[in-house]
PDB file of C-alpha atoms and ligand atoms in Angstrom:
ATOM      1  CA  UNK A   1       3.848  51.862 -55.187  1.00  0.00           C
ATOM      2  CA  UNK A   2       0.454  50.561 -56.339  1.00  0.00           C
ATOM      3  CA  UNK A   3      -0.798  47.637 -54.266  1.00  0.00           C
ATOM      4  CA  UNK A   4      -3.323  45.235 -55.609  1.00  0.00           C
ATOM      5  CA  UNK A   5      -5.503  43.403 -52.714  1.00  0.00           C
ATOM      6  CA  UNK A   6      -6.588  39.832 -52.999  1.00  0.00           C
ATOM      7  CA  UNK A   7      -3.661  39.098 -55.164  1.00  0.00           C
ATOM      8  CA  UNK A   8      -4.396  35.366 -55.701  1.00  0.00           C
ATOM      9  CA  UNK A   9      -7.993  36.012 -56.898  1.00  0.00           C
ATOM     10  CA  UNK A  10      -9.209  35.873 -60.084  1.00  0.00           C
ATOM     11  CA  UNK A  11      -9.568  39.527 -60.698  1.00  0.00           C
ATOM     12  CA  UNK A  12      -6.557  40.793 -58.887  1.00  0.00           C
ATOM     13  CA  UNK A  13      -4.235  38.571 -60.493  1.00  0.00           C
ATOM     14  CA  UNK A  14      -5.262  39.811 -63.694  1.00  0.00           C
ATOM     15  CA  UNK A  15      -5.063  43.209 -62.732  1.00  0.00           C
ATOM     16  CA  UNK A  16      -1.269  42.507 -61.711  1.00  0.00           C
ATOM     17  CA  UNK A  17      -0.790  40.880 -64.867  1.00  0.00           C
ATOM     18  CA  UNK A  18      -1.859  43.851 -66.823  1.00  0.00           C
ATOM     19  CA  UNK A  19       0.168  46.329 -64.513  1.00  0.00           C
ATOM     20  CA  UNK A  20       3.242  44.261 -65.475  1.00  0.00           C
ATOM     21  CA  UNK A  21       2.335  44.018 -69.012  1.00  0.00           C
ATOM     22  CA  UNK A  22       2.315  48.127 -68.905  1.00  0.00           C
ATOM     23  CA  UNK A  23       5.680  47.843 -67.017  1.00  0.00           C
ATOM     24  CA  UNK A  24       4.007  49.725 -63.917  1.00  0.00           C
ATOM     25  CA  UNK A  25       5.385  48.538 -60.586  1.00  0.00           C
ATOM     26  CA  UNK A  26       2.791  47.105 -58.418  1.00  0.00           C
ATOM     27  CA  UNK A  27       2.718  44.819 -55.257  1.00  0.00           C
ATOM     28  CA  UNK A  28       0.455  42.250 -54.679  1.00  0.00           C
ATOM     29  CA  UNK A  29      -0.972  41.663 -51.336  1.00  0.00           C
ATOM     30  CA  UNK A  30      -3.010  38.788 -50.500  1.00  0.00           C
ATOM     31  CA  UNK A  31      -3.770  36.222 -47.356  1.00  0.00           C
ATOM     32  CA  UNK A  32      -1.356  33.742 -48.864  1.00  0.00           C
ATOM     33  CA  UNK A  33       1.750  35.887 -50.216  1.00  0.00           C
ATOM     34  CA  UNK A  34       4.476  34.541 -52.181  1.00  0.00           C
ATOM     35  CA  UNK A  35       7.864  35.819 -51.593  1.00  0.00           C
ATOM     36  CA  UNK A  36       7.311  39.001 -53.479  1.00  0.00           C
ATOM     37  CA  UNK A  37       4.026  39.681 -51.964  1.00  0.00           C
ATOM     38  CA  UNK A  38       2.860  41.246 -48.868  1.00  0.00           C
ATOM     39  CA  UNK A  39       0.401  39.505 -46.350  1.00  0.00           C
ATOM     40  CA  UNK A  40      -2.906  41.035 -46.023  1.00  0.00           C
ATOM     41  CA  UNK A  41      -5.891  39.449 -44.375  1.00  0.00           C
ATOM     42  CA  UNK A  42      -8.705  42.116 -44.429  1.00  0.00           C
ATOM     43  CA  UNK A  43     -10.217  40.233 -41.262  1.00  0.00           C
ATOM     44  CA  UNK A  44      -7.207  40.711 -39.348  1.00  0.00           C
ATOM     45  CA  UNK A  45      -6.641  44.407 -39.138  1.00  0.00           C
ATOM     46  CA  UNK A  46      -3.128  43.991 -37.736  1.00  0.00           C
ATOM     47  CA  UNK A  47      -2.041  42.493 -40.958  1.00  0.00           C
ATOM     48  CA  UNK A  48      -2.885  45.497 -42.912  1.00  0.00           C
ATOM     49  CA  UNK A  49       0.677  47.284 -43.336  1.00  0.00           C
ATOM     50  CA  UNK A  50       0.149  49.969 -46.221  1.00  0.00           C
ATOM     51  CA  UNK A  51       3.567  51.844 -45.797  1.00  0.00           C
ATOM     52  CA  UNK A  52       5.021  52.871 -48.911  1.00  0.00           C
ATOM     53  CA  UNK A  53       1.752  52.584 -50.857  1.00  0.00           C
ATOM     54  CA  UNK A  54       0.464  55.329 -52.821  1.00  0.00           C
ATOM     55  CA  UNK A  55      -2.222  53.706 -54.588  1.00  0.00           C
ATOM     56  CA  UNK A  56      -4.554  50.765 -53.370  1.00  0.00           C
ATOM     57  CA  UNK A  57      -6.505  48.963 -55.836  1.00  0.00           C
ATOM     58  CA  UNK A  58      -8.948  47.303 -53.380  1.00  0.00           C
ATOM     59  CA  UNK A  59     -10.459  44.312 -54.861  1.00  0.00           C
ATOM     60  CA  UNK A  60     -13.849  43.726 -53.154  1.00  0.00           C
ATOM     61  CA  UNK A  61     -13.477  40.774 -50.531  1.00  0.00           C
ATOM     62  CA  UNK A  62     -17.086  39.463 -51.191  1.00  0.00           C
ATOM     63  CA  UNK A  63     -18.050  36.012 -50.263  1.00  0.00           C
ATOM     64  CA  UNK A  64     -19.428  36.795 -46.769  1.00  0.00           C
ATOM     65  CA  UNK A  65     -22.185  38.547 -45.112  1.00  0.00           C
ATOM     66  CA  UNK A  66     -22.547  42.069 -45.715  1.00  0.00           C
ATOM     67  CA  UNK A  67     -21.337  43.315 -42.223  1.00  0.00           C
ATOM     68  CA  UNK A  68     -18.387  41.096 -42.474  1.00  0.00           C
ATOM     69  CA  UNK A  69     -17.598  42.359 -46.014  1.00  0.00           C
ATOM     70  CA  UNK A  70     -18.242  46.069 -45.161  1.00  0.00           C
ATOM     71  CA  UNK A  71     -16.009  45.530 -41.982  1.00  0.00           C
ATOM     72  CA  UNK A  72     -13.161  44.117 -44.301  1.00  0.00           C
ATOM     73  CA  UNK A  73     -13.257  47.176 -46.520  1.00  0.00           C
ATOM     74  CA  UNK A  74     -13.681  49.513 -43.654  1.00  0.00           C
ATOM     75  CA  UNK A  75     -10.374  48.168 -42.178  1.00  0.00           C
ATOM     76  CA  UNK A  76      -8.350  48.789 -45.476  1.00  0.00           C
ATOM     77  CA  UNK A  77      -9.689  52.379 -45.578  1.00  0.00           C
ATOM     78  CA  UNK A  78      -8.685  53.346 -42.268  1.00  0.00           C
ATOM     79  CA  UNK A  79      -5.453  51.564 -42.571  1.00  0.00           C
ATOM     80  CA  UNK A  80      -4.839  53.754 -45.843  1.00  0.00           C
ATOM     81  CA  UNK A  81      -5.839  57.012 -44.090  1.00  0.00           C
ATOM     82  CA  UNK A  82      -3.259  56.005 -41.496  1.00  0.00           C
ATOM     83  CA  UNK A  83      -0.477  54.806 -43.554  1.00  0.00           C
ATOM     84  CA  UNK A  84      -0.522  58.067 -45.959  1.00  0.00           C
ATOM     85  CA  UNK A  85      -1.998  56.285 -49.034  1.00  0.00           C
ATOM     86  CA  UNK A  86      -3.382  58.782 -51.725  1.00  0.00           C
ATOM     87  CA  UNK A  87      -5.909  57.224 -53.585  1.00  0.00           C
ATOM     88  CA  UNK A  88      -7.850  54.250 -53.614  1.00  0.00           C
ATOM     89  CA  UNK A  89      -9.630  52.252 -56.244  1.00  0.00           C
ATOM     90  CA  UNK A  90     -12.438  50.093 -55.491  1.00  0.00           C
ATOM     91  CA  UNK A  91     -13.726  47.613 -57.550  1.00  0.00           C
ATOM     92  CA  UNK A  92     -17.692  47.937 -56.879  1.00  0.00           C
ATOM     93  CA  UNK A  93     -20.783  46.735 -58.231  1.00  0.00           C
ATOM     94  CA  UNK A  94     -22.690  48.268 -61.432  1.00  0.00           C
ATOM     95  CA  UNK A  95     -25.250  50.705 -60.783  1.00  0.00           C
ATOM     96  CA  UNK A  96     -27.922  48.505 -62.257  1.00  0.00           C
ATOM     97  CA  UNK A  97     -27.108  45.916 -59.727  1.00  0.00           C
ATOM     98  CA  UNK A  98     -28.748  47.724 -56.800  1.00  0.00           C
ATOM     99  CA  UNK A  99     -31.355  44.876 -56.514  1.00  0.00           C
ATOM    100  CA  UNK A 100     -28.760  42.255 -56.042  1.00  0.00           C
ATOM    101  CA  UNK A 101     -28.068  40.904 -52.551  1.00  0.00           C
ATOM    102  CA  UNK A 102     -24.566  41.837 -52.465  1.00  0.00           C
ATOM    103  CA  UNK A 103     -25.429  45.428 -53.618  1.00  0.00           C
ATOM    104  CA  UNK A 104     -25.514  46.911 -50.023  1.00  0.00           C
ATOM    105  CA  UNK A 105     -21.751  45.949 -49.067  1.00  0.00           C
ATOM    106  CA  UNK A 106     -20.669  47.722 -52.148  1.00  0.00           C
ATOM    107  CA  UNK A 107     -22.849  50.785 -51.718  1.00  0.00           C
ATOM    108  CA  UNK A 108     -21.743  51.202 -48.049  1.00  0.00           C
ATOM    109  CA  UNK A 109     -18.000  50.861 -49.209  1.00  0.00           C
ATOM    110  CA  UNK A 110     -18.679  53.621 -51.670  1.00  0.00           C
ATOM    111  CA  UNK A 111     -20.051  55.847 -48.960  1.00  0.00           C
ATOM    112  CA  UNK A 112     -17.090  55.169 -46.632  1.00  0.00           C
ATOM    113  CA  UNK A 113     -14.520  55.869 -49.496  1.00  0.00           C
ATOM    114  CA  UNK A 114     -16.356  59.184 -50.013  1.00  0.00           C
ATOM    115  CA  UNK A 115     -16.082  59.986 -46.312  1.00  0.00           C
ATOM    116  CA  UNK A 116     -12.392  58.951 -46.179  1.00  0.00           C
ATOM    117  CA  UNK A 117     -10.776  61.944 -47.190  1.00  0.00           C
ATOM    118  CA  UNK A 118      -8.804  59.905 -49.597  1.00  0.00           C
ATOM    119  CA  UNK A 119      -8.850  60.566 -53.285  1.00  0.00           C
ATOM    120  CA  UNK A 120     -10.783  57.622 -54.853  1.00  0.00           C
ATOM    121  CA  UNK A 121     -12.132  56.028 -57.974  1.00  0.00           C
ATOM    122  CA  UNK A 122     -15.022  53.605 -58.036  1.00  0.00           C
ATOM    123  CA  UNK A 123     -15.311  50.885 -60.824  1.00  0.00           C
ATOM    124  CA  UNK A 124     -18.791  49.560 -60.876  1.00  0.00           C
ATOM    125  CA  UNK A 125     -18.150  46.231 -62.425  1.00  0.00           C
ATOM    126  CA  UNK A 126     -20.860  44.614 -64.255  1.00  0.00           C
ATOM    127  CA  UNK A 127     -21.487  40.871 -63.753  1.00  0.00           C
ATOM    128  CA  UNK A 128     -18.710  38.874 -65.038  1.00  0.00           C
ATOM    129  CA  UNK A 129     -19.532  36.701 -68.435  1.00  0.00           C
ATOM    130  CA  UNK A 130     -17.597  34.008 -66.763  1.00  0.00           C
ATOM    131  CA  UNK A 131     -20.166  34.074 -64.026  1.00  0.00           C
ATOM    132  CA  UNK A 132     -23.122  33.989 -66.371  1.00  0.00           C
ATOM    133  CA  UNK A 133     -21.554  30.915 -68.170  1.00  0.00           C
ATOM    134  CA  UNK A 134     -21.196  29.527 -64.756  1.00  0.00           C
ATOM    135  CA  UNK A 135     -24.458  29.878 -63.484  1.00  0.00           C
ATOM    136  CA  UNK A 136     -26.338  27.990 -66.474  1.00  0.00           C
ATOM    137  CA  UNK A 137     -26.531  24.261 -65.219  1.00  0.00           C
ATOM    138  CA  UNK A 138     -26.144  21.193 -67.461  1.00  0.00           C
ATOM    139  CA  UNK A 139     -28.941  18.380 -67.293  1.00  0.00           C
ATOM    140  CA  UNK A 140     -28.418  15.330 -69.445  1.00  0.00           C
ATOM    141  CA  UNK A 141     -30.685  17.223 -72.157  1.00  0.00           C
ATOM    142  CA  UNK A 142     -28.912  20.684 -72.609  1.00  0.00           C
ATOM    143  CA  UNK A 143     -28.688  23.638 -70.430  1.00  0.00           C
ATOM    144  CA  UNK A 144     -30.754  24.718 -67.469  1.00  0.00           C
ATOM    145  CA  UNK A 145     -31.504  28.682 -66.409  1.00  0.00           C
ATOM    146  CA  UNK A 146     -33.686  30.568 -64.348  1.00  0.00           C
ATOM    147  CA  UNK A 147     -32.626  33.660 -66.213  1.00  0.00           C
ATOM    148  CA  UNK A 148     -35.838  33.682 -68.323  1.00  0.00           C
ATOM    149  CA  UNK A 149     -35.341  35.962 -71.535  1.00  0.00           C
ATOM    150  CA  UNK A 150     -33.301  38.279 -69.532  1.00  0.00           C
ATOM    151  CA  UNK A 151     -30.106  39.753 -70.777  1.00  0.00           C
ATOM    152  CA  UNK A 152     -26.860  40.535 -68.649  1.00  0.00           C
ATOM    153  CA  UNK A 153     -24.661  43.167 -70.064  1.00  0.00           C
ATOM    154  CA  UNK A 154     -21.793  40.915 -69.173  1.00  0.00           C
ATOM    155  CA  UNK A 155     -18.293  41.602 -69.395  1.00  0.00           C
ATOM    156  CA  UNK A 156     -15.245  39.552 -69.470  1.00  0.00           C
ATOM    157  CA  UNK A 157     -13.207  39.851 -66.179  1.00  0.00           C
ATOM    158  CA  UNK A 158     -10.222  40.427 -67.997  1.00  0.00           C
ATOM    159  CA  UNK A 159     -11.551  43.832 -69.565  1.00  0.00           C
ATOM    160  CA  UNK A 160     -12.374  44.825 -65.863  1.00  0.00           C
ATOM    161  CA  UNK A 161      -9.076  43.880 -64.953  1.00  0.00           C
ATOM    162  CA  UNK A 162      -7.606  46.167 -67.808  1.00  0.00           C
ATOM    163  CA  UNK A 163      -9.627  48.919 -66.619  1.00  0.00           C
ATOM    164  CA  UNK A 164      -8.466  48.682 -63.033  1.00  0.00           C
ATOM    165  CA  UNK A 165      -4.806  48.648 -64.390  1.00  0.00           C
ATOM    166  CA  UNK A 166      -5.527  52.095 -66.490  1.00  0.00           C
ATOM    167  CA  UNK A 167      -7.110  53.783 -63.579  1.00  0.00           C
ATOM    168  CA  UNK A 168      -4.232  52.853 -61.186  1.00  0.00           C
ATOM    169  CA  UNK A 169      -1.541  53.426 -63.535  1.00  0.00           C
ATOM    170  CA  UNK A 170      -2.754  57.343 -63.513  1.00  0.00           C
ATOM    171  CA  UNK A 171      -5.036  57.767 -60.364  1.00  0.00           C
ATOM    172  CA  UNK A 172      -4.948  61.524 -60.587  1.00  0.00           C
ATOM    173  CA  UNK A 173      -6.902  61.476 -63.979  1.00  0.00           C
ATOM    174  CA  UNK A 174      -9.572  59.455 -62.450  1.00  0.00           C
ATOM    175  CA  UNK A 175      -9.886  61.084 -59.016  1.00  0.00           C
ATOM    176  CA  UNK A 176     -13.646  61.440 -57.827  1.00  0.00           C
ATOM    177  CA  UNK A 177     -15.019  59.476 -60.748  1.00  0.00           C
ATOM    178  CA  UNK A 178     -17.184  56.601 -60.541  1.00  0.00           C
ATOM    179  CA  UNK A 179     -17.322  54.572 -63.686  1.00  0.00           C
ATOM    180  CA  UNK A 180     -20.094  52.115 -64.825  1.00  0.00           C
ATOM    181  CA  UNK A 181     -18.256  49.102 -66.459  1.00  0.00           C
ATOM    182  CA  UNK A 182     -20.678  47.089 -68.070  1.00  0.00           C
ATOM    183  CA  UNK A 183     -20.383  44.618 -71.408  1.00  0.00           C
ATOM    184  CA  UNK A 184     -22.957  43.810 -74.094  1.00  0.00           C
ATOM    185  CA  UNK A 185     -26.349  41.844 -73.572  1.00  0.00           C
ATOM    186  CA  UNK A 186     -25.867  38.218 -73.320  1.00  0.00           C
ATOM    187  CA  UNK A 187     -28.934  35.833 -72.491  1.00  0.00           C
ATOM    188  CA  UNK A 188     -28.883  32.165 -71.739  1.00  0.00           C
ATOM    189  CA  UNK A 189     -30.619  31.558 -74.946  1.00  0.00           C
ATOM    190  CA  UNK A 190     -27.852  33.092 -76.530  1.00  0.00           C
ATOM    191  CA  UNK A 191     -25.291  30.694 -74.804  1.00  0.00           C
ATOM    192  CA  UNK A 192     -27.229  27.594 -75.568  1.00  0.00           C
ATOM    193  CA  UNK A 193     -27.544  28.575 -79.120  1.00  0.00           C
ATOM    194  CA  UNK A 194     -23.888  28.926 -79.656  1.00  0.00           C
ATOM    195  CA  UNK A 195     -23.514  25.357 -77.814  1.00  0.00           C
ATOM    196  CA  UNK A 196     -26.203  23.909 -80.204  1.00  0.00           C
ATOM    197  CA  UNK A 197     -27.916  22.476 -77.186  1.00  0.00           C
ATOM    198  CA  UNK A 198     -31.767  22.823 -75.676  1.00  0.00           C
ATOM    199  CA  UNK A 199     -32.377  25.317 -73.133  1.00  0.00           C
ATOM    200  CA  UNK A 200     -34.688  24.619 -70.109  1.00  0.00           C
ATOM    201  CA  UNK A 201     -36.068  27.411 -68.276  1.00  0.00           C
ATOM    202  CA  UNK A 202     -37.128  27.107 -64.714  1.00  0.00           C
ATOM    203  CA  UNK A 203     -38.867  29.478 -62.278  1.00  0.00           C
ATOM    204  CA  UNK A 204     -37.381  31.380 -59.505  1.00  0.00           C
ATOM    205  CA  UNK A 205     -39.118  29.037 -56.837  1.00  0.00           C
ATOM    206  CA  UNK A 206     -37.608  25.918 -58.361  1.00  0.00           C
ATOM    207  CA  UNK A 207     -34.104  27.700 -58.468  1.00  0.00           C
ATOM    208  CA  UNK A 208     -34.345  28.873 -55.150  1.00  0.00           C
ATOM    209  CA  UNK A 209     -35.616  25.321 -53.806  1.00  0.00           C
ATOM    210  CA  UNK A 210     -32.316  23.799 -55.608  1.00  0.00           C
ATOM    211  CA  UNK A 211     -30.077  26.296 -53.891  1.00  0.00           C
ATOM    212  CA  UNK A 212     -31.512  25.749 -50.416  1.00  0.00           C
ATOM    213  CA  UNK A 213     -31.236  22.122 -50.954  1.00  0.00           C
ATOM    214  CA  UNK A 214     -27.400  22.442 -51.953  1.00  0.00           C
ATOM    215  CA  UNK A 215     -25.201  21.552 -48.923  1.00  0.00           C
ATOM    216  CA  UNK A 216     -22.346  22.911 -50.762  1.00  0.00           C
ATOM    217  CA  UNK A 217     -23.488  26.613 -50.467  1.00  0.00           C
ATOM    218  CA  UNK A 218     -22.885  28.754 -47.411  1.00  0.00           C
ATOM    219  CA  UNK A 219     -25.906  30.399 -45.941  1.00  0.00           C
ATOM    220  CA  UNK A 220     -25.354  33.798 -47.688  1.00  0.00           C
ATOM    221  CA  UNK A 221     -25.434  32.048 -51.056  1.00  0.00           C
ATOM    222  CA  UNK A 222     -28.706  31.115 -52.143  1.00  0.00           C
ATOM    223  CA  UNK A 223     -30.247  34.499 -51.575  1.00  0.00           C
ATOM    224  CA  UNK A 224     -27.236  35.915 -53.395  1.00  0.00           C
ATOM    225  CA  UNK A 225     -27.618  33.817 -56.324  1.00  0.00           C
ATOM    226  CA  UNK A 226     -31.621  33.873 -56.240  1.00  0.00           C
ATOM    227  CA  UNK A 227     -31.195  37.826 -56.378  1.00  0.00           C
ATOM    228  CA  UNK A 228     -29.062  37.285 -59.335  1.00  0.00           C
ATOM    229  CA  UNK A 229     -31.324  35.393 -61.291  1.00  0.00           C
ATOM    230  CA  UNK A 230     -34.253  37.721 -60.420  1.00  0.00           C
ATOM    231  CA  UNK A 231     -32.674  40.670 -61.473  1.00  0.00           C
ATOM    232  CA  UNK A 232     -31.804  38.964 -64.567  1.00  0.00           C
ATOM    233  CA  UNK A 233     -35.149  37.873 -65.609  1.00  0.00           C
ATOM    234  CA  UNK A 234     -36.959  41.029 -64.688  1.00  0.00           C
ATOM    235  CA  UNK A 235     -34.422  42.851 -66.848  1.00  0.00           C
ATOM    236  CA  UNK A 236     -32.316  45.111 -64.312  1.00  0.00           C
ATOM    237  CA  UNK A 237     -29.198  44.085 -65.614  1.00  0.00           C
ATOM    238  CA  UNK A 238     -29.332  44.447 -69.537  1.00  0.00           C
ATOM    239  CA  UNK A 239     -28.272  47.965 -69.900  1.00  0.00           C
ATOM    240  CA  UNK A 240     -25.264  48.944 -71.580  1.00  0.00           C
ATOM    241  CA  UNK A 241     -23.007  51.862 -71.339  1.00  0.00           C
ATOM    242  CA  UNK A 242     -19.807  53.454 -72.905  1.00  0.00           C
ATOM    243  CA  UNK A 243     -17.550  53.914 -69.888  1.00  0.00           C
ATOM    244  CA  UNK A 244     -15.552  50.549 -70.195  1.00  0.00           C
ATOM    245  CA  UNK A 245     -14.736  50.794 -73.677  1.00  0.00           C
ATOM    246  CA  UNK A 246     -13.633  54.410 -72.965  1.00  0.00           C
ATOM    247  CA  UNK A 247     -11.260  53.436 -70.329  1.00  0.00           C
ATOM    248  CA  UNK A 248      -9.877  50.894 -72.375  1.00  0.00           C
ATOM    249  CA  UNK A 249      -9.755  52.807 -75.830  1.00  0.00           C
ATOM    250  CA  UNK A 250     -10.645  49.329 -77.702  1.00  0.00           C
ATOM    251  CA  UNK A 251     -13.692  47.342 -78.202  1.00  0.00           C
ATOM    252  CA  UNK A 252     -14.651  45.136 -75.498  1.00  0.00           C
ATOM    253  CA  UNK A 253     -13.844  41.379 -75.378  1.00  0.00           C
ATOM    254  CA  UNK A 254     -17.005  39.352 -76.721  1.00  0.00           C
ATOM    255  CA  UNK A 255     -18.743  38.440 -73.450  1.00  0.00           C
ATOM    256  CA  UNK A 256     -20.872  36.004 -75.325  1.00  0.00           C
ATOM    257  CA  UNK A 257     -17.509  34.158 -76.422  1.00  0.00           C
ATOM    258  CA  UNK A 258     -16.202  34.176 -72.899  1.00  0.00           C
ATOM    259  CA  UNK A 259     -19.971  32.992 -71.220  1.00  0.00           C
ATOM    260  CA  UNK A 260     -19.985  30.165 -73.923  1.00  0.00           C
ATOM    261  CA  UNK A 261     -16.376  29.043 -73.024  1.00  0.00           C
ATOM    262  CA  UNK A 262     -17.136  28.830 -69.360  1.00  0.00           C
ATOM    263  CA  UNK A 263     -20.305  26.983 -69.727  1.00  0.00           C
ATOM    264  CA  UNK A 264     -18.644  24.569 -72.199  1.00  0.00           C
ATOM    265  CA  UNK A 265     -15.798  23.943 -69.933  1.00  0.00           C
ATOM    266  CA  UNK A 266     -18.558  22.934 -67.531  1.00  0.00           C
ATOM    267  CA  UNK A 267     -20.149  20.451 -69.421  1.00  0.00           C
ATOM    268  CA  UNK A 268     -20.111  17.106 -67.565  1.00  0.00           C
ATOM    269  CA  UNK A 269     -18.892  14.983 -70.528  1.00  0.00           C
ATOM    270  CA  UNK A 270     -16.087  17.466 -71.349  1.00  0.00           C
ATOM    271  CA  UNK A 271     -15.125  18.757 -67.838  1.00  0.00           C
ATOM    272  CA  UNK A 272     -11.708  17.613 -66.501  1.00  0.00           C
TER     273      UNK A 272
HETATM  274  N1  NAP B   1     -18.959  41.054 -60.932  1.00  0.00           N
HETATM  275  C1  NAP B   1     -19.160  39.873 -60.883  1.00  0.00           C
HETATM  276  O1  NAP B   1     -19.443  39.253 -61.413  1.00  0.00           O
HETATM  277  C2  NAP B   1     -18.125  39.157 -59.575  1.00  0.00           C
HETATM  278  C3  NAP B   1     -18.848  38.027 -59.204  1.00  0.00           C
HETATM  279  C4  NAP B   1     -17.806  37.242 -58.350  1.00  0.00           C
HETATM  280  C5  NAP B   1     -17.594  37.982 -57.087  1.00  0.00           C
HETATM  281  N2  NAP B   1     -17.334  39.246 -57.505  1.00  0.00           N
HETATM  282  C6  NAP B   1     -16.628  40.166 -56.614  1.00  0.00           C
HETATM  283  O2  NAP B   1     -15.221  40.538 -56.910  1.00  0.00           O
HETATM  284  C7  NAP B   1     -14.184  40.235 -56.412  1.00  0.00           C
HETATM  285  C8  NAP B   1     -13.251  39.944 -57.212  1.00  0.00           C
HETATM  286  O3  NAP B   1     -13.845  38.624 -57.892  1.00  0.00           O
HETATM  287  P1  NAP B   1     -12.978  37.585 -58.085  1.00  0.00           P
HETATM  288  O4  NAP B   1     -13.370  36.812 -59.437  1.00  0.00           O
HETATM  289  O5  NAP B   1     -11.330  37.726 -58.368  1.00  0.00           O
HETATM  290  O6  NAP B   1     -12.986  36.478 -57.085  1.00  0.00           O
HETATM  291  P2  NAP B   1     -12.181  35.293 -56.760  1.00  0.00           P
HETATM  292  O7  NAP B   1     -11.235  34.397 -57.499  1.00  0.00           O
HETATM  293  O8  NAP B   1     -13.075  34.153 -55.699  1.00  0.00           O
HETATM  294  O9  NAP B   1     -11.225  35.925 -55.222  1.00  0.00           O
HETATM  295  C9  NAP B   1     -11.704  35.999 -54.281  1.00  0.00           C
HETATM  296  C10 NAP B   1     -11.079  37.684 -53.757  1.00  0.00           C
HETATM  297  O10 NAP B   1     -11.339  37.788 -52.410  1.00  0.00           O
HETATM  298  C11 NAP B   1     -10.417  38.177 -51.664  1.00  0.00           C
HETATM  299  N3  NAP B   1     -10.632  37.962 -50.135  1.00  0.00           N
HETATM  300  C12 NAP B   1     -11.418  37.094 -49.427  1.00  0.00           C
HETATM  301  N4  NAP B   1     -11.378  37.210 -48.238  1.00  0.00           N
HETATM  302  C13 NAP B   1     -10.523  38.131 -47.832  1.00  0.00           C
HETATM  303  C14 NAP B   1      -9.823  38.718 -46.742  1.00  0.00           C
HETATM  304  N5  NAP B   1     -10.209  38.317 -45.465  1.00  0.00           N
HETATM  305  N6  NAP B   1      -8.801  39.455 -46.919  1.00  0.00           N
HETATM  306  C15 NAP B   1      -8.264  40.041 -47.981  1.00  0.00           C
HETATM  307  N7  NAP B   1      -8.667  39.441 -49.095  1.00  0.00           N
HETATM  308  C16 NAP B   1      -9.817  38.637 -49.184  1.00  0.00           C
HETATM  309  C17 NAP B   1      -9.063  37.190 -51.919  1.00  0.00           C
HETATM  310  O11 NAP B   1      -8.025  37.602 -51.546  1.00  0.00           O
HETATM  311  P3  NAP B   1      -6.739  36.481 -51.235  1.00  0.00           P
HETATM  312  O12 NAP B   1      -5.508  36.728 -52.270  1.00  0.00           O
HETATM  313  O13 NAP B   1      -6.493  36.917 -49.821  1.00  0.00           O
HETATM  314  O14 NAP B   1      -7.208  35.210 -51.417  1.00  0.00           O
HETATM  315  C18 NAP B   1      -9.608  37.272 -53.628  1.00  0.00           C
HETATM  316  O15 NAP B   1      -8.771  38.147 -54.040  1.00  0.00           O
HETATM  317  C19 NAP B   1     -14.802  39.067 -55.259  1.00  0.00           C
HETATM  318  O16 NAP B   1     -14.094  38.856 -53.994  1.00  0.00           O
HETATM  319  C20 NAP B   1     -16.529  39.713 -55.124  1.00  0.00           C
HETATM  320  O17 NAP B   1     -16.391  40.441 -54.119  1.00  0.00           O
HETATM  321  C21 NAP B   1     -17.839  40.079 -58.504  1.00  0.00           C
END
């Protein structure tokens, strides 16, 4: 049996949908389980029951400080070894993302995985095209961005989910492999041009000040978001690669379309 962690999350639910579409039996595990799901809270290791599970798709449980994220992933890997899981598929971060504030937790998890004695596959996911669209902010005049002219090899979340399903369905074929799953270069200017609105570029200092003044953000978020903008504008996230299309056996979903759709949905006069 395949278990997918974080089953209510956007990526994990797409992985489960994709496995169902392929008629591969899989179980969702989440902090808030429905009737057919298993409860799993990585902050509470006592809830981690992997009995009967052969393959775990460990969807990274980010959105916290590094030490907390690594502790979550460590708890899952220790339980996997204890409960006889054979293979763990981990959704990590593209190699080009090493300068991002949240890279450390991913690389530390990869090291834990390699040392675990389990069979493993690492899916080094690029930045979601949805995220790229969501990080452009609307002003009365148009879009604002701290990305400069930098491109992101952005990737539709659904393509990453499909790749995870391909690997989970036949894990032995992918044992010991690290795939770098990036898409095609998208710039803030591309999104603005497609939407037919002006783009205002702002510097990292102004962007960072705005993040630090935002009471809705948790303490880890301003440096995390600033590191994304800094990496993009310095060109670190632009490189493309063949792994995703090879795994999927088809062309990628156009990430510009996805980023544009996300930004358009957030336009104040159009958002619900
Ligand atoms: N590549 C990118 O651009 C990008 C962007 C944002 C995030 N990420 C990373 O990719 C992951 C999946 O992305 P997403 O878009 O699906 O995010 P999402 O919709 O916000 O989902 C967050 C995920 O974190 C899980 N989680 C949080 N705390 C947990 C805990 N204590 N125990 C178990 N699970 C926990 C949630 O599981 P429950 O079902 O239990 O709620 C859920 O699957 C994120 O968690 C983050 O690490 C990647």
